[in-house]
CSV table of C-alpha atoms and ligand atoms in Angstrom, one decimal:
chain,number,residue,atom,x,y,z
A,1,MET,CA,26.8,-2.3,4.0
A,2,ARG,CA,23.8,-0.3,4.6
A,3,THR,CA,20.9,-0.3,6.9
A,4,ALA,CA,17.0,0.5,6.0
A,5,LEU,CA,14.2,-0.1,9.2
A,6,ILE,CA,10.9,-0.9,7.1
A,7,THR,CA,7.4,-0.6,9.3
A,8,GLY,CA,4.8,-2.7,8.3
A,9,ILE,CA,7.2,-4.8,6.8
A,10,THR,CA,4.2,-7.5,7.1
A,11,GLY,CA,2.0,-5.7,4.3
A,12,GLN,CA,2.5,-5.8,0.5
A,13,ASP,CA,4.5,-2.8,-0.3
A,14,GLY,CA,6.2,-4.0,3.1
A,15,SER,CA,7.4,-7.7,1.4
A,16,HIS,CA,8.1,-5.4,-1.8
A,17,LEU,CA,10.6,-2.7,-0.2
A,18,ALA,CA,11.8,-5.9,1.4
A,19,GLU,CA,13.1,-7.7,-1.5
A,20,LEU,CA,14.3,-4.6,-3.3
A,21,LEU,CA,16.4,-3.9,-0.8
A,22,LEU,CA,17.5,-7.1,0.0
A,23,HIS,CA,18.3,-8.0,-3.4
A,24,LYS,CA,20.1,-4.5,-3.4
A,25,GLY,CA,22.4,-5.7,-0.5
A,26,TYR,CA,21.0,-4.3,1.7
A,27,ARG,CA,20.6,-5.6,5.4
A,28,VAL,CA,16.6,-5.3,6.4
A,29,LEU,CA,14.9,-4.9,9.3
A,30,GLY,CA,11.5,-5.0,10.1
A,31,MET,CA,9.7,-3.7,12.9
A,32,ILE,CA,6.9,-6.0,13.9
A,33,ARG,CA,4.3,-5.5,16.9
A,34,HIS,CA,5.1,-7.5,20.0
A,35,THR,CA,1.7,-8.1,20.5
A,36,SER,CA,0.8,-8.1,16.4
A,37,THR,CA,-1.5,-11.5,15.9
A,38,THR,CA,-0.8,-9.7,11.2
A,39,SER,CA,0.0,-13.0,9.2
A,40,GLN,CA,2.9,-13.2,8.3
A,41,ASN,CA,2.8,-15.0,4.6
A,42,ARG,CA,4.4,-12.4,2.7
A,43,ILE,CA,7.2,-12.5,4.1
A,44,LYS,CA,7.9,-16.0,5.0
A,45,HIS,CA,9.7,-16.1,1.1
A,46,LEU,CA,12.3,-13.7,3.2
A,47,ARG,CA,12.3,-14.8,7.0
A,48,ASP,CA,16.1,-15.9,6.7
A,49,GLN,CA,17.7,-12.8,5.1
A,50,LEU,CA,15.5,-10.4,8.1
A,51,THR,CA,15.9,-9.5,11.2
A,52,ILE,CA,12.6,-8.9,12.7
A,53,VAL,CA,13.0,-5.9,16.3
A,54,GLU,CA,10.1,-6.0,17.9
A,55,GLY,CA,8.6,-2.2,18.2
A,56,ASP,CA,5.3,-0.1,18.1
A,57,LEU,CA,4.0,3.2,16.5
A,58,LEU,CA,1.6,3.6,20.0
A,59,ASP,CA,4.9,3.3,21.4
A,60,GLN,CA,7.6,6.4,21.8
A,61,THR,CA,10.2,4.1,24.4
A,62,SER,CA,10.5,1.0,22.1
A,63,LEU,CA,11.8,3.5,18.3
A,64,THR,CA,13.9,5.2,20.0
A,65,ARG,CA,15.7,1.8,21.6
A,66,ILE,CA,15.5,0.0,17.8
A,67,LEU,CA,16.9,3.2,16.4
A,68,GLU,CA,19.5,3.3,19.1
A,69,LEU,CA,20.3,0.3,19.2
A,70,HIS,CA,20.8,-0.4,14.9
A,71,GLN,CA,21.4,3.1,13.4
A,72,PRO,CA,19.7,2.4,10.2
A,73,ASP,CA,20.9,4.1,7.4
A,74,GLU,CA,17.6,4.5,5.8
A,75,ILE,CA,13.7,4.6,7.5
A,76,TYR,CA,10.8,3.7,4.9
A,77,ASN,CA,7.5,4.3,8.0
A,78,LEU,CA,4.3,2.1,6.4
A,79,ALA,CA,3.3,1.1,8.6
A,80,GLY,CA,-0.5,1.6,10.0
A,81,MET,CA,-4.3,1.3,9.4
A,82,SER,CA,-4.6,1.2,5.6
A,83,PHE,CA,-7.8,0.0,4.7
A,84,VAL,CA,-10.3,3.2,4.5
A,85,PRO,CA,-13.3,2.2,5.7
A,86,ALA,CA,-11.2,0.5,9.3
A,87,SER,CA,-11.1,4.1,9.8
A,88,TRP,CA,-15.1,5.3,10.0
A,89,GLN,CA,-14.9,1.8,13.5
A,90,GLN,CA,-11.7,3.2,14.7
A,91,PRO,CA,-11.3,6.6,14.2
A,92,VAL,CA,-9.3,7.2,17.0
A,93,LEU,CA,-6.8,4.1,16.2
A,94,THR,CA,-6.3,5.3,13.2
A,95,ALA,CA,-4.9,9.3,14.3
A,96,GLU,CA,-2.9,7.3,17.1
A,97,PHE,CA,-1.7,4.5,14.6
A,98,THR,CA,-1.8,6.8,11.2
A,99,GLY,CA,-1.0,10.6,12.5
A,100,LEU,CA,0.7,9.8,15.9
A,101,GLY,CA,3.1,7.5,14.8
A,102,VAL,CA,5.3,9.4,12.6
A,103,THR,CA,5.5,12.1,14.9
A,104,ARG,CA,6.7,9.2,17.2
A,105,LEU,CA,8.9,8.0,14.7
A,106,LEU,CA,10.4,10.9,13.2
A,107,ASP,CA,11.0,12.5,17.0
A,108,ALA,CA,13.1,9.2,17.9
A,109,MET,CA,15.2,9.4,14.9
A,110,ARG,CA,15.7,13.6,15.5
A,111,HIS,CA,17.2,12.5,19.2
A,112,VAL,CA,18.7,9.1,18.1
A,113,ALA,CA,19.4,9.2,14.6
A,114,PRO,CA,18.5,12.7,13.2
A,115,LYS,CA,21.6,12.2,10.4
A,116,THR,CA,19.4,8.8,9.3
A,117,ARG,CA,17.0,9.1,5.4
A,118,PHE,CA,13.3,8.8,6.5
A,119,TYR,CA,9.9,8.0,3.9
A,120,GLN,CA,6.8,8.8,4.8
A,121,ALA,CA,3.9,6.3,3.4
A,122,SER,CA,1.8,9.2,2.3
A,123,SER,CA,-1.7,8.6,0.6
A,124,SER,CA,-3.7,10.4,-3.0
A,125,GLU,CA,-6.6,9.4,-0.5
A,126,MET,CA,-5.5,13.1,1.0
A,127,PHE,CA,-7.0,14.6,-1.9
A,128,GLY,CA,-10.3,13.2,-1.4
A,129,LYS,CA,-12.5,15.9,-2.5
A,130,VAL,CA,-10.6,16.7,-5.5
A,131,ARG,CA,-9.9,20.5,-6.5
A,132,GLU,CA,-8.2,19.8,-9.6
A,133,THR,CA,-7.2,16.7,-11.7
A,134,PRO,CA,-5.2,15.7,-12.5
A,135,GLN,CA,-3.2,15.5,-9.3
A,136,ARG,CA,-0.5,16.4,-8.5
A,137,GLU,CA,2.4,17.2,-5.8
A,138,THR,CA,0.6,21.1,-5.2
A,139,THR,CA,-2.7,20.8,-5.2
A,140,PRO,CA,-4.8,20.7,-2.2
A,141,PHE,CA,-6.1,18.1,0.2
A,142,HIS,CA,-9.7,18.0,1.1
A,143,PRO,CA,-9.3,14.5,2.9
A,144,ARG,CA,-12.1,12.6,3.0
A,145,SER,CA,-12.4,9.5,5.9
A,146,PRO,CA,-10.5,9.8,9.6
A,147,TYR,CA,-8.1,7.5,7.4
A,148,ALA,CA,-6.9,10.5,5.1
A,149,VAL,CA,-7.7,13.0,7.7
A,150,ALA,CA,-4.6,10.8,9.8
A,151,LYS,CA,-2.5,10.6,6.5
A,152,ALA,CA,-2.4,14.6,5.5
A,153,TYR,CA,-1.2,14.6,9.5
A,154,GLY,CA,1.2,12.3,9.0
A,155,HIS,CA,2.6,14.5,5.9
A,156,TYR,CA,2.5,17.8,7.3
A,157,ILE,CA,4.9,16.5,10.3
A,158,THR,CA,6.3,14.9,8.5
A,159,VAL,CA,7.2,18.2,6.5
A,160,ASN,CA,7.8,19.8,8.8
A,161,TYR,CA,10.5,18.3,10.8
A,162,ARG,CA,11.9,18.4,7.3
A,163,GLU,CA,11.9,22.2,7.7
A,164,SER,CA,12.2,22.3,11.0
A,165,TYR,CA,15.1,19.9,12.7
A,166,ASP,CA,17.1,19.8,8.9
A,167,LEU,CA,16.4,16.2,8.7
A,168,PHE,CA,16.6,14.2,5.1
A,169,ALA,CA,12.0,13.1,5.8
A,170,CYS,CA,10.5,12.6,2.4
A,171,CYS,CA,6.9,11.9,1.7
A,172,GLY,CA,5.6,9.7,-1.1
A,173,ILE,CA,1.9,10.7,-2.4
A,174,LEU,CA,1.1,7.0,-3.7
A,175,PHE,CA,-1.8,6.4,-5.5
A,176,ASN,CA,-3.9,3.0,-5.4
A,177,HIS,CA,-1.3,0.4,-6.0
A,178,GLU,CA,-2.0,-2.8,-6.2
A,179,GLY,CA,-0.8,-6.8,-7.3
A,180,PRO,CA,-1.3,-10.0,-6.4
A,181,ARG,CA,-0.2,-9.6,-2.5
A,182,ARG,CA,-2.9,-6.6,-1.5
A,183,GLY,CA,-5.3,-8.1,1.4
A,184,LEU,CA,-8.9,-9.2,0.2
A,185,GLU,CA,-10.8,-6.4,1.3
A,186,PHE,CA,-9.6,-4.1,-1.0
A,187,VAL,CA,-11.5,-4.0,-3.8
A,188,THR,CA,-9.4,-4.9,-7.0
A,189,ARG,CA,-8.0,-8.4,-5.0
A,190,LYS,CA,-11.8,-8.5,-4.2
A,191,ILE,CA,-12.6,-8.7,-8.0
A,192,THR,CA,-10.1,-10.8,-8.6
A,193,HIS,CA,-10.2,-13.5,-6.1
A,194,THR,CA,-14.5,-13.8,-6.2
A,195,ALA,CA,-14.3,-13.5,-10.5
A,196,ALA,CA,-11.7,-16.8,-10.1
A,197,GLN,CA,-13.4,-18.5,-7.6
A,198,ILE,CA,-16.8,-18.4,-10.0
A,199,LYS,CA,-14.3,-19.5,-12.5
A,200,LEU,CA,-13.5,-22.5,-10.8
A,201,GLY,CA,-17.1,-23.1,-9.4
A,202,LEU,CA,-16.4,-21.6,-6.1
A,203,ALA,CA,-18.3,-18.9,-6.1
A,204,GLU,CA,-21.7,-17.2,-7.3
A,205,GLU,CA,-21.6,-13.3,-7.0
A,206,LEU,CA,-19.0,-10.8,-6.1
A,207,ARG,CA,-20.8,-7.4,-4.2
A,208,LEU,CA,-19.5,-4.8,-4.2
A,209,GLY,CA,-20.5,-1.4,-3.4
A,210,ASN,CA,-19.8,1.8,-6.0
A,211,LEU,CA,-19.0,1.0,-9.3
A,212,GLN,CA,-18.3,4.7,-10.2
A,213,SER,CA,-16.0,5.7,-8.5
A,214,LYS,CA,-12.1,6.1,-10.1
A,215,ARG,CA,-8.5,5.5,-9.0
A,216,ASP,CA,-5.5,5.6,-10.6
A,217,TRP,CA,-3.8,1.5,-9.7
A,218,GLY,CA,-0.8,0.7,-10.7
A,219,PHE,CA,2.0,-2.3,-9.4
A,220,ALA,CA,2.6,-2.7,-5.9
A,221,GLY,CA,6.1,-3.5,-7.1
A,222,ASP,CA,6.9,-0.3,-9.6
A,223,PHE,CA,5.9,1.6,-6.4
A,224,VAL,CA,8.6,1.1,-3.9
A,225,ARG,CA,10.9,1.6,-6.7
A,226,ALA,CA,10.2,4.6,-6.1
A,227,MET,CA,10.5,5.1,-2.5
A,228,TRP,CA,13.5,4.3,-2.1
A,229,LEU,CA,15.3,6.0,-5.4
A,230,MET,CA,13.5,9.3,-3.1
A,231,LEU,CA,15.7,8.6,-0.4
A,232,GLN,CA,19.2,8.4,-2.8
A,233,GLN,CA,18.2,11.8,-3.8
A,234,PRO,CA,20.7,14.6,-3.1
A,235,LYS,CA,17.7,17.0,-1.1
A,236,ALA,CA,14.7,15.3,0.9
A,237,ASP,CA,10.9,16.4,-0.9
A,238,ASP,CA,8.1,15.5,-1.8
A,239,TYR,CA,6.4,13.5,-4.7
A,240,VAL,CA,3.6,12.2,-6.0
A,241,ILE,CA,3.8,8.5,-7.0
A,242,GLY,CA,0.9,7.5,-10.1
A,243,THR,CA,0.9,5.8,-13.2
A,244,GLY,CA,-1.2,8.6,-15.1
A,245,GLU,CA,-4.4,6.7,-15.7
A,246,THR,CA,-7.3,6.6,-14.2
A,247,HIS,CA,-10.3,3.4,-14.4
A,248,THR,CA,-13.2,2.4,-13.1
A,249,VAL,CA,-13.8,0.4,-10.7
A,250,GLN,CA,-16.5,-1.4,-13.2
A,251,GLU,CA,-13.5,-1.0,-16.0
A,252,PHE,CA,-11.7,-2.7,-13.7
A,253,VAL,CA,-14.6,-5.9,-13.1
A,254,GLU,CA,-14.6,-5.3,-17.3
A,255,ILE,CA,-11.3,-6.6,-17.9
A,256,ALA,CA,-10.8,-9.5,-15.1
A,257,PHE,CA,-14.4,-11.0,-15.9
A,258,ASP,CA,-13.5,-10.6,-19.8
A,259,TYR,CA,-10.3,-12.3,-19.2
A,260,LEU,CA,-11.9,-15.4,-17.3
A,261,ASP,CA,-14.2,-16.1,-20.3
A,262,LEU,CA,-17.3,-14.3,-17.5
A,263,ASP,CA,-19.9,-11.9,-18.3
A,264,TRP,CA,-19.6,-10.2,-15.5
A,265,LYS,CA,-23.4,-8.6,-15.6
A,266,ARG,CA,-24.8,-12.2,-15.2
A,267,TYR,CA,-22.3,-12.0,-11.5
A,268,VAL,CA,-22.3,-8.5,-9.8
A,269,ALA,CA,-24.9,-7.6,-7.3
A,270,VAL,CA,-24.3,-3.5,-6.2
A,271,ASP,CA,-25.0,-4.2,-2.1
A,272,PRO,CA,-25.8,-0.6,-1.3
A,273,GLN,CA,-23.9,-1.1,2.5
A,274,LEU,CA,-21.1,-1.1,0.9
A,275,TYR,CA,-21.0,2.7,-0.4
A,276,ARG,CA,-18.9,4.9,2.0
A,277,PRO,CA,-19.9,8.0,4.2
A,278,ALA,CA,-18.0,10.0,2.6
A,279,GLU,CA,-16.4,9.0,-1.2
A,280,VAL,CA,-13.5,10.0,-3.1
A,281,ASP,CA,-15.2,9.8,-6.5
A,282,LEU,CA,-11.5,10.5,-8.6
A,283,LEU,CA,-7.8,9.9,-8.1
A,284,LEU,CA,-5.6,10.8,-11.2
A,285,GLY,CA,-1.9,11.4,-10.8
A,286,ASP,CA,1.0,13.7,-12.4
A,287,ALA,CA,4.3,11.9,-12.0
A,288,THR,CA,6.1,14.2,-13.7
A,289,LYS,CA,8.2,15.6,-11.0
A,290,ALA,CA,9.4,11.8,-10.2
A,291,ARG,CA,9.9,10.8,-13.5
A,292,THR,CA,11.7,13.8,-14.0
A,293,ILE,CA,14.1,14.4,-10.8
A,294,LEU,CA,14.0,10.6,-9.2
A,295,GLY,CA,13.9,8.8,-13.0
A,296,TRP,CA,10.8,6.4,-12.1
A,297,GLN,CA,8.1,5.2,-14.3
A,298,PRO,CA,5.9,2.3,-13.8
A,299,GLU,CA,6.5,-0.8,-15.8
A,300,VAL,CA,2.8,-2.8,-15.0
A,301,THR,CA,0.4,-1.2,-17.6
A,302,PHE,CA,-3.7,-1.9,-16.1
A,303,ARG,CA,-4.4,-4.6,-18.5
A,304,GLU,CA,-1.7,-6.1,-17.4
A,305,LEU,CA,-1.8,-5.8,-14.0
A,306,VAL,CA,-6.1,-6.8,-14.1
A,307,HIS,CA,-4.5,-10.2,-15.3
A,308,MET,CA,-1.5,-10.4,-13.3
A,309,MET,CA,-4.0,-10.8,-10.2
A,310,VAL,CA,-6.2,-13.3,-12.1
A,311,ASP,CA,-3.6,-15.3,-12.8
A,312,ALA,CA,-2.0,-15.8,-8.9
A,313,ASP,CA,-5.4,-15.8,-7.7
A,314,LEU,CA,-6.8,-18.7,-10.7
A,315,ALA,CA,-3.1,-20.3,-8.8
A,316,LEU,CA,-4.2,-19.9,-6.0
A,317,LEU,CA,-7.3,-20.9,-5.8
A,318,ARG,CA,-6.3,-24.6,-7.9
A,319,GLN,CA,-3.1,-25.2,-5.3
A,320,GLN,CA,-5.5,-24.9,-2.7
A,321,LEU,CA,-8.0,-27.0,-3.9
A,322,GLN,CA,-5.3,-29.5,-5.4
A,323,ASN,CA,-4.3,-29.1,-1.3
A,324,LYS,CA,-7.6,-29.7,0.0
A,325,HIS,CA,-8.3,-33.0,-2.4
A,326,ASP,CA,-4.9,-34.6,-2.4
A,327,PRO,CA,-4.4,-35.4,1.8
A,328,ARG,CA,-0.8,-35.6,0.8
A,329,GLY,CA,-0.7,-32.2,0.2
A,330,LYS,CA,-2.9,-31.9,3.1
A,331,VAL,CA,0.0,-33.3,5.5
A,332,ALA,CA,2.6,-30.9,3.3
A,333,LYS,CA,0.1,-28.0,4.3
A,334,VAL,CA,0.4,-28.7,7.8
A,335,ALA,CA,4.0,-29.7,8.2
B,1,G4F,O1,-9.1,-0.7,-2.8
B,1,G4F,P1,-10.0,-0.3,-2.4
B,1,G4F,O2,-10.2,-0.1,-0.7
B,1,G4F,O3,-8.9,1.2,-1.9
B,1,G4F,P2,-9.1,2.7,-1.7
B,1,G4F,O4,-9.9,3.6,-0.3
B,1,G4F,O5,-9.5,4.3,-2.4
B,1,G4F,O6,-7.8,2.9,-0.9
B,1,G4F,C1,-6.7,2.5,-1.3
B,1,G4F,O7,-5.6,3.0,-1.5
B,1,G4F,C2,-5.1,4.4,-1.3
B,1,G4F,C3,-4.5,5.7,-2.4
B,1,G4F,O8,-5.2,6.0,-2.8
B,1,G4F,C4,-4.4,4.1,0.5
B,1,G4F,F1,-3.9,5.6,0.9
B,1,G4F,C5,-5.2,3.4,1.2
B,1,G4F,O9,-4.6,2.8,2.4
B,1,G4F,C6,-6.0,2.4,0.1
B,1,G4F,O10,-5.0,1.5,-0.3
B,1,G4F,O11,-11.3,0.9,-2.9
B,1,G4F,C7,-10.8,1.5,-3.9
B,1,G4F,C8,-12.6,1.9,-4.7
B,1,G4F,C9,-13.5,3.2,-3.3
B,1,G4F,O12,-14.0,3.9,-4.4
B,1,G4F,C10,-14.4,2.2,-3.2
B,1,G4F,O13,-16.2,3.1,-2.7
B,1,G4F,O14,-13.7,1.1,-4.8
B,1,G4F,C11,-14.4,1.2,-4.5
B,1,G4F,N1,-15.5,0.2,-3.9
B,1,G4F,C12,-16.5,-0.1,-4.3
B,1,G4F,N2,-16.6,-1.3,-4.2
B,1,G4F,C13,-14.8,-0.5,-3.3
B,1,G4F,C14,-15.8,-1.9,-3.3
B,1,G4F,N3,-13.6,-0.2,-2.1
B,1,G4F,C15,-13.6,-1.9,-0.9
B,1,G4F,N4,-13.1,-2.0,-1.0
B,1,G4F,N5,-14.2,-3.0,-1.2
B,1,G4F,C16,-15.7,-2.8,-2.2
B,1,G4F,O15,-16.0,-4.2,-2.3
């Protein structure tokens, strides 16, 4: 039985990846910070199949101890601060987790588990003010937020450790990937959740920032397959993972509201306060290398993704309403 360590197991990608690896017969270790107040909702259905280990990307000793003790075959480094606007509020902490944290983990691996295979969650945000379209593995980076700068550091240190110490270390440069488990602060989930609230009479307005920015949005469940495939290759390398389609935030809004038979123009208000100090205007991934070498391709289309998220939010809200009105539901929820 192979063992995999996932940092960031409580996040959207961590939960999808844990499901995939458990399904493939892995023993899955999920690293959680001792002080973490993060909700474990996304992995509660897996809890009895996972081994939770306490560690922190800020604490080198804890990482060395975990790797020494468990000697995982594979490490997936998905932890870090993932909400771009928050990185302007906490730029130093972002650099510690999302940038230096990668070095701490790689260095622990180099010393105590050098045969382990390593996956680094790099991000299309690194392309930032894009130098070419579509973006591929060779496109230069121009990061536009403290988050993206920290990701670029994490990316290059992974490449550097691979080249310096002959480690099996890969970077997946993932374009935006979403789904019903996405946090409510990200634009896609904010749209589908608020649109579903409006449909049910629970909200009256959706306030958004820049409606014209374009993203290459795919389904998170498809993207974690690419992470696993990268670590199964004979040679470590870096890959762009995206759908090859780009859409504006407004298009996402239109599809979500149309699906609910609502006129989006009646409900959406643009709030300049939600604009970013520096925006990434256009992301579009060219995943030719991943398709050719990994045999990877996305299965869920953009429209299917929006519909899936709206359906999930409607079901969630209806369940919450039912629990509120049904005293037995309330008791069951507390229990
Ligand atoms: O959903 P977002 O916050 O995602 P963003 O910034 O593209 O980052 C996500 O994808 C990256 C991969 O490319 C990851 F590395 C990163 O961790 C994260 O998963 O914003 C998408 C776009 C932006 O252009 C933003 O300005 O939507 C625009 N937007 C417009 N109104 C909004 C809003 N974004 C948010 N979060 N909230 C709004 O109200």
